[in-house]
Coordinates of C-alpha atoms in Angstrom, one line a residue:
Chain A
M1 CA -26.4 -6.1 -14.1
K2 CA -27.9 -4.0 -16.8
F3 CA -25.9 -5.9 -19.6
D4 CA -27.0 -4.2 -22.4
W5 CA -25.1 -0.8 -20.3
L6 CA -21.7 -2.5 -20.6
W7 CA -22.6 -3.4 -24.3
R8 CA -23.7 0.3 -25.1
E9 CA -20.4 1.2 -23.7
S10 CA -18.0 -1.1 -24.1
G11 CA -16.2 0.9 -26.4
R12 CA -15.9 3.7 -23.7
I13 CA -14.7 0.6 -21.1
A14 CA -12.4 -0.9 -23.4
D15 CA -10.6 2.3 -23.7
L16 CA -10.6 3.4 -20.0
F17 CA -9.3 -0.2 -19.5
L18 CA -6.2 0.2 -22.2
W19 CA -5.6 3.4 -19.8
H20 CA -6.0 1.7 -16.8
L21 CA -3.2 -0.9 -17.8
G22 CA -0.4 1.3 -19.5
L23 CA -1.0 3.6 -15.6
S24 CA -0.2 0.4 -13.6
V25 CA 2.2 -1.5 -16.1
L26 CA 4.5 1.6 -17.1
P27 CA 5.1 2.8 -13.7
V28 CA 6.7 -0.7 -12.6
L29 CA 8.5 -0.9 -16.0
I30 CA 9.9 2.2 -15.5
G31 CA 10.9 1.9 -11.5
L32 CA 12.5 -1.6 -11.7
L33 CA 14.9 -0.2 -14.8
L34 CA 15.8 2.5 -11.9
A35 CA 15.6 0.1 -9.4
L36 CA 18.2 -2.3 -10.9
P37 CA 21.5 0.0 -11.1
L38 CA 19.8 2.1 -7.4
G39 CA 19.0 -1.6 -5.3
W40 CA 22.8 -2.6 -6.7
L41 CA 23.9 0.4 -5.3
A42 CA 22.4 0.2 -1.9
Q43 CA 23.2 -2.9 -1.4
R44 CA 27.2 -2.4 -1.9
S45 CA 27.1 0.6 0.6
G46 CA 25.2 0.6 4.2
L47 CA 25.0 4.4 4.0
F48 CA 23.3 5.0 1.0
R49 CA 21.3 1.6 1.9
S50 CA 19.6 3.5 5.2
T51 CA 19.4 7.2 4.0
F52 CA 17.6 6.0 0.8
L53 CA 15.5 3.2 2.1
G54 CA 14.6 6.2 5.0
A55 CA 13.5 8.7 2.3
A56 CA 12.1 6.3 0.2
G57 CA 9.8 4.7 3.0
L58 CA 8.7 8.8 3.8
L59 CA 7.3 9.2 0.4
Y60 CA 5.7 6.1 0.4
T61 CA 3.9 7.4 3.8
I62 CA 2.2 9.7 1.7
P63 CA -1.3 8.8 0.2
S64 CA -1.5 8.2 -3.6
L65 CA -4.3 11.3 -3.9
A66 CA -2.0 14.0 -2.2
L67 CA 1.1 12.8 -4.2
F68 CA -1.4 13.1 -7.2
V69 CA -2.7 16.9 -5.9
L70 CA 0.8 17.6 -5.6
L71 CA 2.9 16.4 -8.4
P72 CA 1.7 19.4 -10.7
L73 CA 3.2 21.8 -8.0
V74 CA 6.3 20.2 -8.5
L75 CA 7.0 19.1 -11.9
G76 CA 4.9 22.2 -14.0
T77 CA 1.6 19.7 -15.5
R78 CA -1.5 20.4 -15.2
I79 CA -3.6 18.4 -12.5
L80 CA -5.1 16.5 -15.5
D81 CA -2.5 15.4 -16.6
P82 CA -1.8 11.7 -16.7
L83 CA 2.1 12.0 -15.9
N84 CA 1.6 13.3 -12.7
V85 CA -0.2 9.2 -11.8
V86 CA 2.8 7.6 -13.5
V87 CA 5.4 10.0 -11.6
A88 CA 3.4 9.4 -8.4
L89 CA 3.3 5.8 -8.9
T90 CA 6.6 5.3 -10.0
I91 CA 7.9 6.7 -6.6
Y92 CA 5.6 4.4 -4.8
A93 CA 7.5 1.2 -7.4
L94 CA 10.9 2.7 -7.1
A95 CA 10.3 3.3 -3.1
L96 CA 9.5 -0.8 -3.0
L97 CA 12.0 -2.5 -5.7
V98 CA 15.6 -0.2 -4.6
R99 CA 14.8 -2.6 -1.3
T100 CA 13.0 -5.8 -3.1
V101 CA 16.4 -5.9 -5.3
S102 CA 18.6 -5.1 -2.5
D103 CA 17.6 -8.3 -1.1
G104 CA 17.1 -10.6 -4.3
L105 CA 21.1 -9.6 -4.5
D106 CA 21.9 -10.6 -1.3
S107 CA 20.1 -13.6 -1.1
V108 CA 22.9 -14.3 -3.6
S109 CA 24.8 -17.5 -1.8
P110 CA 28.4 -15.9 -1.1
D111 CA 29.8 -19.4 -2.5
V112 CA 28.2 -18.8 -6.1
L113 CA 29.9 -15.2 -6.2
Q114 CA 33.1 -16.7 -5.4
A115 CA 32.6 -20.2 -7.6
A116 CA 32.1 -16.7 -11.0
S117 CA 34.5 -15.0 -9.9
A118 CA 36.8 -18.3 -10.0
M119 CA 35.6 -19.4 -13.4
G120 CA 36.8 -15.5 -14.4
Y121 CA 33.8 -13.7 -14.7
R122 CA 34.6 -10.4 -13.6
R123 CA 32.4 -7.7 -11.7
L124 CA 29.4 -6.5 -14.8
P125 CA 29.6 -9.6 -16.4
R126 CA 29.1 -12.0 -12.9
L127 CA 26.4 -8.9 -11.8
L128 CA 24.1 -8.8 -14.9
F129 CA 24.4 -13.3 -15.6
V130 CA 25.1 -14.7 -12.5
E131 CA 24.3 -12.7 -9.7
L132 CA 21.0 -10.8 -11.4
P133 CA 19.6 -14.0 -12.8
L134 CA 20.0 -15.5 -9.4
A135 CA 18.4 -12.6 -7.8
V136 CA 14.6 -13.2 -10.2
P137 CA 13.0 -14.9 -7.7
V138 CA 13.1 -12.2 -5.1
I139 CA 13.0 -9.5 -7.4
A140 CA 9.7 -10.6 -8.9
A141 CA 7.9 -10.6 -5.4
G142 CA 8.1 -7.6 -5.4
L143 CA 7.0 -6.4 -8.6
R144 CA 4.0 -8.8 -8.0
V145 CA 3.5 -6.5 -4.8
A146 CA 4.1 -3.3 -6.6
V147 CA 1.8 -4.4 -9.9
V148 CA -1.0 -5.7 -7.9
S149 CA -0.8 -2.8 -5.3
N150 CA -1.1 -0.2 -8.2
V151 CA -4.0 -1.3 -10.3
S152 CA -5.8 -0.7 -6.8
I153 CA -4.0 2.4 -6.5
V154 CA -4.4 3.7 -10.4
S155 CA -8.2 3.4 -10.0
V156 CA -8.3 6.6 -6.7
A157 CA -7.2 9.0 -10.0
A158 CA -10.6 9.1 -11.2
L159 CA -10.8 11.7 -8.0
V160 CA -8.9 14.1 -10.1
G161 CA -10.2 13.4 -13.4
T162 CA -7.4 11.1 -15.5
P163 CA -9.0 8.6 -17.6
Q164 CA -9.0 4.8 -16.5
L165 CA -11.4 2.4 -15.0
G166 CA -11.5 4.3 -11.8
L167 CA -13.9 6.4 -14.0
L168 CA -16.8 3.7 -13.6
F169 CA -16.5 4.1 -10.0
T170 CA -17.0 8.3 -9.7
Q171 CA -19.3 7.9 -12.7
G172 CA -21.6 4.8 -10.8
L173 CA -22.0 7.1 -7.8
Q174 CA -23.3 9.8 -9.5
L175 CA -25.6 8.3 -11.2
R176 CA -26.4 5.5 -8.4
F177 CA -26.2 3.3 -11.2
L178 CA -24.6 0.1 -10.1
T179 CA -23.1 -2.0 -12.9
P180 CA -20.3 0.5 -13.9
I181 CA -19.6 -0.2 -10.5
I182 CA -19.5 -4.2 -10.5
A183 CA -18.1 -3.8 -13.7
G184 CA -14.7 -1.4 -12.9
I185 CA -14.2 -3.9 -9.3
V186 CA -14.3 -7.0 -11.4
L187 CA -12.3 -5.5 -14.2
C188 CA -9.5 -3.9 -11.8
L189 CA -9.8 -7.6 -10.4
L190 CA -8.5 -9.1 -13.3
L191 CA -6.2 -7.1 -14.6
A192 CA -4.4 -7.2 -11.8
A193 CA -4.6 -11.3 -11.9
L194 CA -3.8 -11.2 -15.1
L195 CA -0.7 -8.9 -14.6
D196 CA 0.5 -11.2 -11.4
A197 CA 0.7 -14.0 -13.7
L198 CA 2.4 -12.1 -16.3
V199 CA 5.2 -11.4 -13.9
L200 CA 4.7 -15.0 -12.4
L201 CA 5.6 -16.8 -16.5
V202 CA 8.3 -14.3 -17.0
A203 CA 10.0 -15.3 -13.9
H204 CA 9.4 -18.9 -14.7
R205 CA 10.7 -18.5 -18.0
L206 CA 13.6 -16.5 -16.4
T207 CA 14.4 -18.8 -13.5
P208 CA 14.2 -22.8 -15.8
W209 CA 16.4 -24.4 -13.0
Q210 CA 14.0 -23.0 -10.3
P211 CA 11.1 -26.4 -9.0
K212 CA 7.9 -26.2 -10.5
G213 CA 4.7 -25.3 -9.0
R214 CA 5.6 -22.0 -7.7
Chain B
M1 CA -0.6 28.2 -1.1
L2 CA 1.0 30.1 1.9
A3 CA -1.8 32.7 1.6
W4 CA -4.2 29.8 2.0
F5 CA -2.6 28.6 5.2
L6 CA -2.5 31.9 6.5
D7 CA -6.3 32.9 6.0
P8 CA -7.7 32.9 9.3
T9 CA -11.3 31.5 7.8
H10 CA -10.0 28.1 6.7
W11 CA -8.9 27.6 10.4
S12 CA -12.7 27.6 12.0
G13 CA -16.0 27.2 11.5
P14 CA -17.3 23.4 10.8
D15 CA -15.2 23.6 8.1
G16 CA -12.1 24.3 9.2
V17 CA -8.7 22.5 9.1
P18 CA -9.0 21.3 13.1
V19 CA -12.7 20.2 12.7
L20 CA -11.5 17.9 9.6
L21 CA -8.3 17.0 11.6
V22 CA -10.2 15.8 14.0
Q23 CA -13.2 13.8 11.8
H24 CA -9.8 12.2 9.7
L25 CA -8.2 11.4 13.1
T26 CA -11.8 9.8 14.7
Y27 CA -12.5 7.9 11.9
S28 CA -8.4 6.4 11.5
I29 CA -8.1 5.3 15.6
L30 CA -12.0 4.0 15.3
A31 CA -11.2 1.8 11.9
L32 CA -7.5 1.2 13.3
L33 CA -9.0 -0.1 16.8
I34 CA -11.8 -2.5 14.7
A35 CA -9.2 -3.7 13.0
S36 CA -7.0 -4.6 15.2
L37 CA -9.8 -6.3 17.5
I38 CA -10.2 -8.5 14.9
A39 CA -6.8 -9.2 13.2
M40 CA -5.0 -9.8 16.4
P41 CA -6.4 -12.5 18.3
I42 CA -6.6 -14.2 14.4
G43 CA -2.6 -13.4 14.3
L44 CA -2.1 -14.6 17.5
Y45 CA -3.9 -17.6 17.4
V46 CA -3.1 -18.9 14.0
G47 CA 1.1 -17.7 14.7
H48 CA 0.6 -20.0 17.5
T49 CA -1.0 -23.2 16.4
R50 CA 0.8 -22.7 12.6
K51 CA -3.1 -23.5 11.2
G52 CA -4.7 -21.5 8.7
V53 CA -1.1 -19.9 7.1
V54 CA -2.3 -20.2 3.1
V55 CA -6.0 -18.8 4.0
I56 CA -4.3 -15.6 5.5
A57 CA -1.7 -15.2 3.3
G58 CA -4.0 -15.5 0.5
L59 CA -6.4 -13.5 1.9
A60 CA -3.8 -10.8 2.6
N61 CA -3.0 -11.2 -1.4
A62 CA -6.7 -11.0 -2.5
L63 CA -7.5 -8.1 -0.5
R64 CA -4.5 -6.3 -1.8
S65 CA -5.8 -5.7 -5.3
L66 CA -9.8 -4.9 -4.1
P67 CA -9.9 -0.9 -6.0
S68 CA -11.0 0.6 -2.2
L69 CA -12.6 3.7 -4.6
G70 CA -14.5 1.3 -6.1
L71 CA -15.7 -1.1 -3.1
I72 CA -16.6 2.2 -0.7
V73 CA -18.8 3.4 -4.2
L74 CA -20.6 -0.3 -3.9
L75 CA -21.2 0.0 -0.7
V76 CA -22.4 4.0 0.0
I77 CA -25.1 2.6 -2.6
L78 CA -26.1 -0.6 -1.3
F79 CA -26.5 0.4 2.2
G80 CA -28.1 3.6 1.7
P81 CA -31.1 3.3 1.8
V82 CA -30.8 1.0 4.8
F83 CA -29.3 4.0 6.9
A84 CA -30.7 7.1 7.3
S85 CA -28.2 10.2 7.8
D86 CA -25.0 10.3 8.1
L87 CA -24.6 6.8 9.1
A88 CA -25.4 5.6 5.4
F89 CA -21.9 6.6 3.9
I90 CA -19.8 6.5 7.4
V91 CA -20.9 2.6 8.0
P92 CA -20.0 1.7 4.1
S93 CA -16.5 4.2 4.6
L94 CA -15.4 2.5 8.2
I95 CA -16.1 -1.4 6.5
V96 CA -13.7 -0.7 3.8
L97 CA -11.2 0.7 5.6
V98 CA -11.2 -1.6 8.3
L99 CA -11.1 -4.2 5.6
L100 CA -8.1 -2.5 3.8
A101 CA -6.8 -2.7 7.7
V102 CA -6.8 -6.6 8.7
P103 CA -4.7 -7.9 6.5
P104 CA -1.2 -6.3 7.4
I105 CA -2.5 -6.3 11.3
M106 CA -2.9 -10.1 10.7
T107 CA -0.1 -10.8 8.5
G108 CA 2.3 -9.2 11.4
T109 CA 0.7 -10.7 14.1
Y110 CA 1.3 -14.2 12.8
A111 CA 4.7 -13.2 11.2
G112 CA 5.8 -11.6 14.7
I113 CA 4.4 -14.7 16.5
A114 CA 5.5 -17.8 14.2
A115 CA 8.9 -15.8 14.0
V116 CA 9.4 -16.1 17.7
D117 CA 12.8 -18.6 18.2
P118 CA 11.7 -21.5 19.5
A119 CA 14.7 -21.8 22.7
A120 CA 12.8 -19.4 24.4
V121 CA 9.3 -20.5 23.7
D122 CA 11.0 -24.0 25.4
A123 CA 13.4 -22.1 28.6
A124 CA 9.7 -20.5 29.0
R125 CA 7.2 -24.3 29.0
G126 CA 10.3 -25.2 31.2
M127 CA 10.1 -22.8 34.1
G128 CA 6.4 -23.8 34.4
H129 CA 4.9 -21.2 32.2
R130 CA 1.1 -22.6 31.0
P131 CA 0.4 -22.0 27.0
L132 CA -1.2 -18.4 27.6
G133 CA 1.5 -17.4 29.9
I134 CA 3.4 -18.3 26.8
L135 CA 1.6 -16.8 24.3
F136 CA 1.0 -13.2 26.4
G137 CA 4.6 -13.6 28.6
V138 CA 6.6 -14.4 25.6
E139 CA 5.9 -14.9 22.5
L140 CA 3.7 -11.8 22.3
P141 CA 6.5 -9.4 23.1
C142 CA 9.1 -10.7 21.4
A143 CA 6.6 -10.6 18.3
L144 CA 6.4 -6.8 18.6
P145 CA 8.3 -5.4 16.4
L146 CA 6.7 -7.5 13.6
I147 CA 3.4 -6.5 15.0
F148 CA 4.2 -3.1 14.8
S149 CA 5.5 -3.4 11.6
G150 CA 2.0 -4.6 10.8
L151 CA -0.4 -1.8 12.8
R152 CA 2.2 0.8 11.0
G153 CA 1.1 -0.4 7.2
A154 CA -2.2 -0.6 8.3
T155 CA -2.8 3.0 9.7
L156 CA -0.9 4.0 6.6
Q157 CA -3.3 2.1 4.5
I158 CA -6.5 3.6 7.0
V159 CA -5.2 7.9 6.4
S160 CA -5.2 7.6 3.0
T161 CA -8.3 5.7 2.4
A162 CA -10.3 8.4 4.6
T163 CA -9.2 10.3 2.2
I164 CA -10.8 9.4 -0.7
A165 CA -13.7 8.1 1.2
A166 CA -14.7 11.9 1.7
Y167 CA -15.3 11.5 -2.4
V168 CA -18.9 9.7 -0.4
S169 CA -19.0 12.9 2.3
L170 CA -16.8 11.7 5.2
G171 CA -15.5 14.7 7.1
G172 CA -12.1 14.4 7.0
L173 CA -8.6 16.0 4.8
G174 CA -10.0 14.5 2.0
R175 CA -12.6 16.7 2.0
L176 CA -10.4 19.6 0.6
I177 CA -9.0 17.8 -1.6
I178 CA -12.8 16.7 -3.5
D179 CA -14.2 20.2 -2.9
G180 CA -11.2 22.4 -4.2
R181 CA -11.3 19.7 -7.1
A182 CA -14.7 20.5 -7.5
Q183 CA -14.6 24.4 -7.3
N184 CA -11.8 24.0 -9.6
D185 CA -9.5 25.3 -6.5
Y186 CA -5.9 24.0 -6.7
Y187 CA -5.1 25.8 -4.0
Q188 CA -7.4 24.3 -1.7
M189 CA -7.0 20.4 -3.4
A190 CA -2.7 21.7 -2.7
A191 CA -2.9 22.9 1.0
G192 CA -5.6 19.6 1.5
A193 CA -2.2 17.0 -0.3
V194 CA -0.4 18.9 2.5
L195 CA -2.5 18.1 5.2
V196 CA -2.6 14.3 5.0
G197 CA 0.9 14.2 4.1
L198 CA 1.8 15.6 7.2
L199 CA -0.8 13.7 8.9
A200 CA 0.2 10.6 7.9
L201 CA 4.4 11.0 8.3
G202 CA 3.4 12.3 11.7
V203 CA 1.5 9.1 12.5
D204 CA 4.0 7.6 11.1
L205 CA 6.4 8.4 13.6
L206 CA 4.1 8.7 16.5
I207 CA 3.7 4.7 16.2
G208 CA 7.9 4.4 15.7
I209 CA 8.1 6.5 19.1
V210 CA 5.4 3.7 20.7
S211 CA 7.2 1.1 19.4
R212 CA 10.7 2.1 20.6
L213 CA 9.3 2.2 23.7
S214 CA 7.3 -0.2 23.8
V215 CA 9.4 -3.6 22.6
S216 CA 11.7 -4.7 25.3
P217 CA 15.3 -3.6 25.0
G218 CA 16.5 -7.2 25.0
L219 CA 14.9 -7.6 21.7
T220 CA 17.0 -4.8 20.0
R221 CA 20.1 -4.4 19.5
R222 CA 20.2 -0.9 21.8
I223 CA 21.6 -2.3 24.4
V224 CA 24.1 -4.1 23.5
R225 CA 25.1 -1.1 21.0
A226 CA 25.5 0.9 24.4
R227 CA 27.2 -1.4 25.9
S228 CA 30.2 -1.4 22.9

């Protein structure tokens, strides 16, 4: 490790880290926002569920590098546009989270739903104030997977040139220089652990009735 | 892009699509084989004895956040001076492919064995099956659906990461994307991406068919559905 190199480049590395953070988090947030209504729809309708999950599985199959390259063709963006990465990762997150949300809603016991209805909850308030909060642990588990794998996939975008920590890997190979590569790997792992802990913390805050320590 | 596909020069020679496809498949199958040889015995053992569940779950989670591109590049630089010729990038790439494929296969095998109905295991024991007989005659066949889903996840990881490994000069369809990027030839990149996508979908479909053929019909609902 050449620490003086790290020190000299720290400004650029911080920039790349922030890009990486944004590119990992933004798609998961958009994916979650879209997945909530779609997951609800999937949980209620078997036909929508099977067709959507089938289509999502198909999209999920396509390797990320291929998706980064093909999206400009669909969106009309330039190959370097970070939007391609955001859209590609949103697709992955959505494919994962719709299933998660619908599983989460499925996990709510029918007794609870009956009790809520008996207490006078109408359909929408019941969904928002009873079903969704109870589904939080399952949804959080899906979010953890989505956010952690995103951190790893984002670095692949370095091969098309989008700015994020992956550029340290390509730079390291070109220079035959280990320092940026190790720094990039460590920062990726750190970011993944950080985001994972954040999801856990938020989920914990949202479900105060859950036993501690999980 | 259609013009790219119709150009016969892209379909022959050492950089032609067929050669790249064969390379991609060779590396992928090799990695899948090695990963299965490592992961399945561990999964079987852990599923059968329930020892070490926490370790393999933790391992699978930790590996998920490891940036594969960074790992490949790191190993290439470390191994570069050790190996001569092509092995300098083939060995590191294969190590990473295997590393990424082991967790899904391991957890799939473990989960499959652990989820087998205890009544079936007891019945087999009552019929006089020995422990190994139970493992291979009862638990393994019952676990096949989950084992296949693990293999499926692993294969997708491998095909996807083999594409990335083209960056460190590994052959395969990723070459079209990487070289296209270097030469600013978007159509070649797009053609490569389409081919990689089709390969992934095709392999996924193939595993689906194999799993359908090899899973005992008694475990699926197909017989019941056919009868009713």
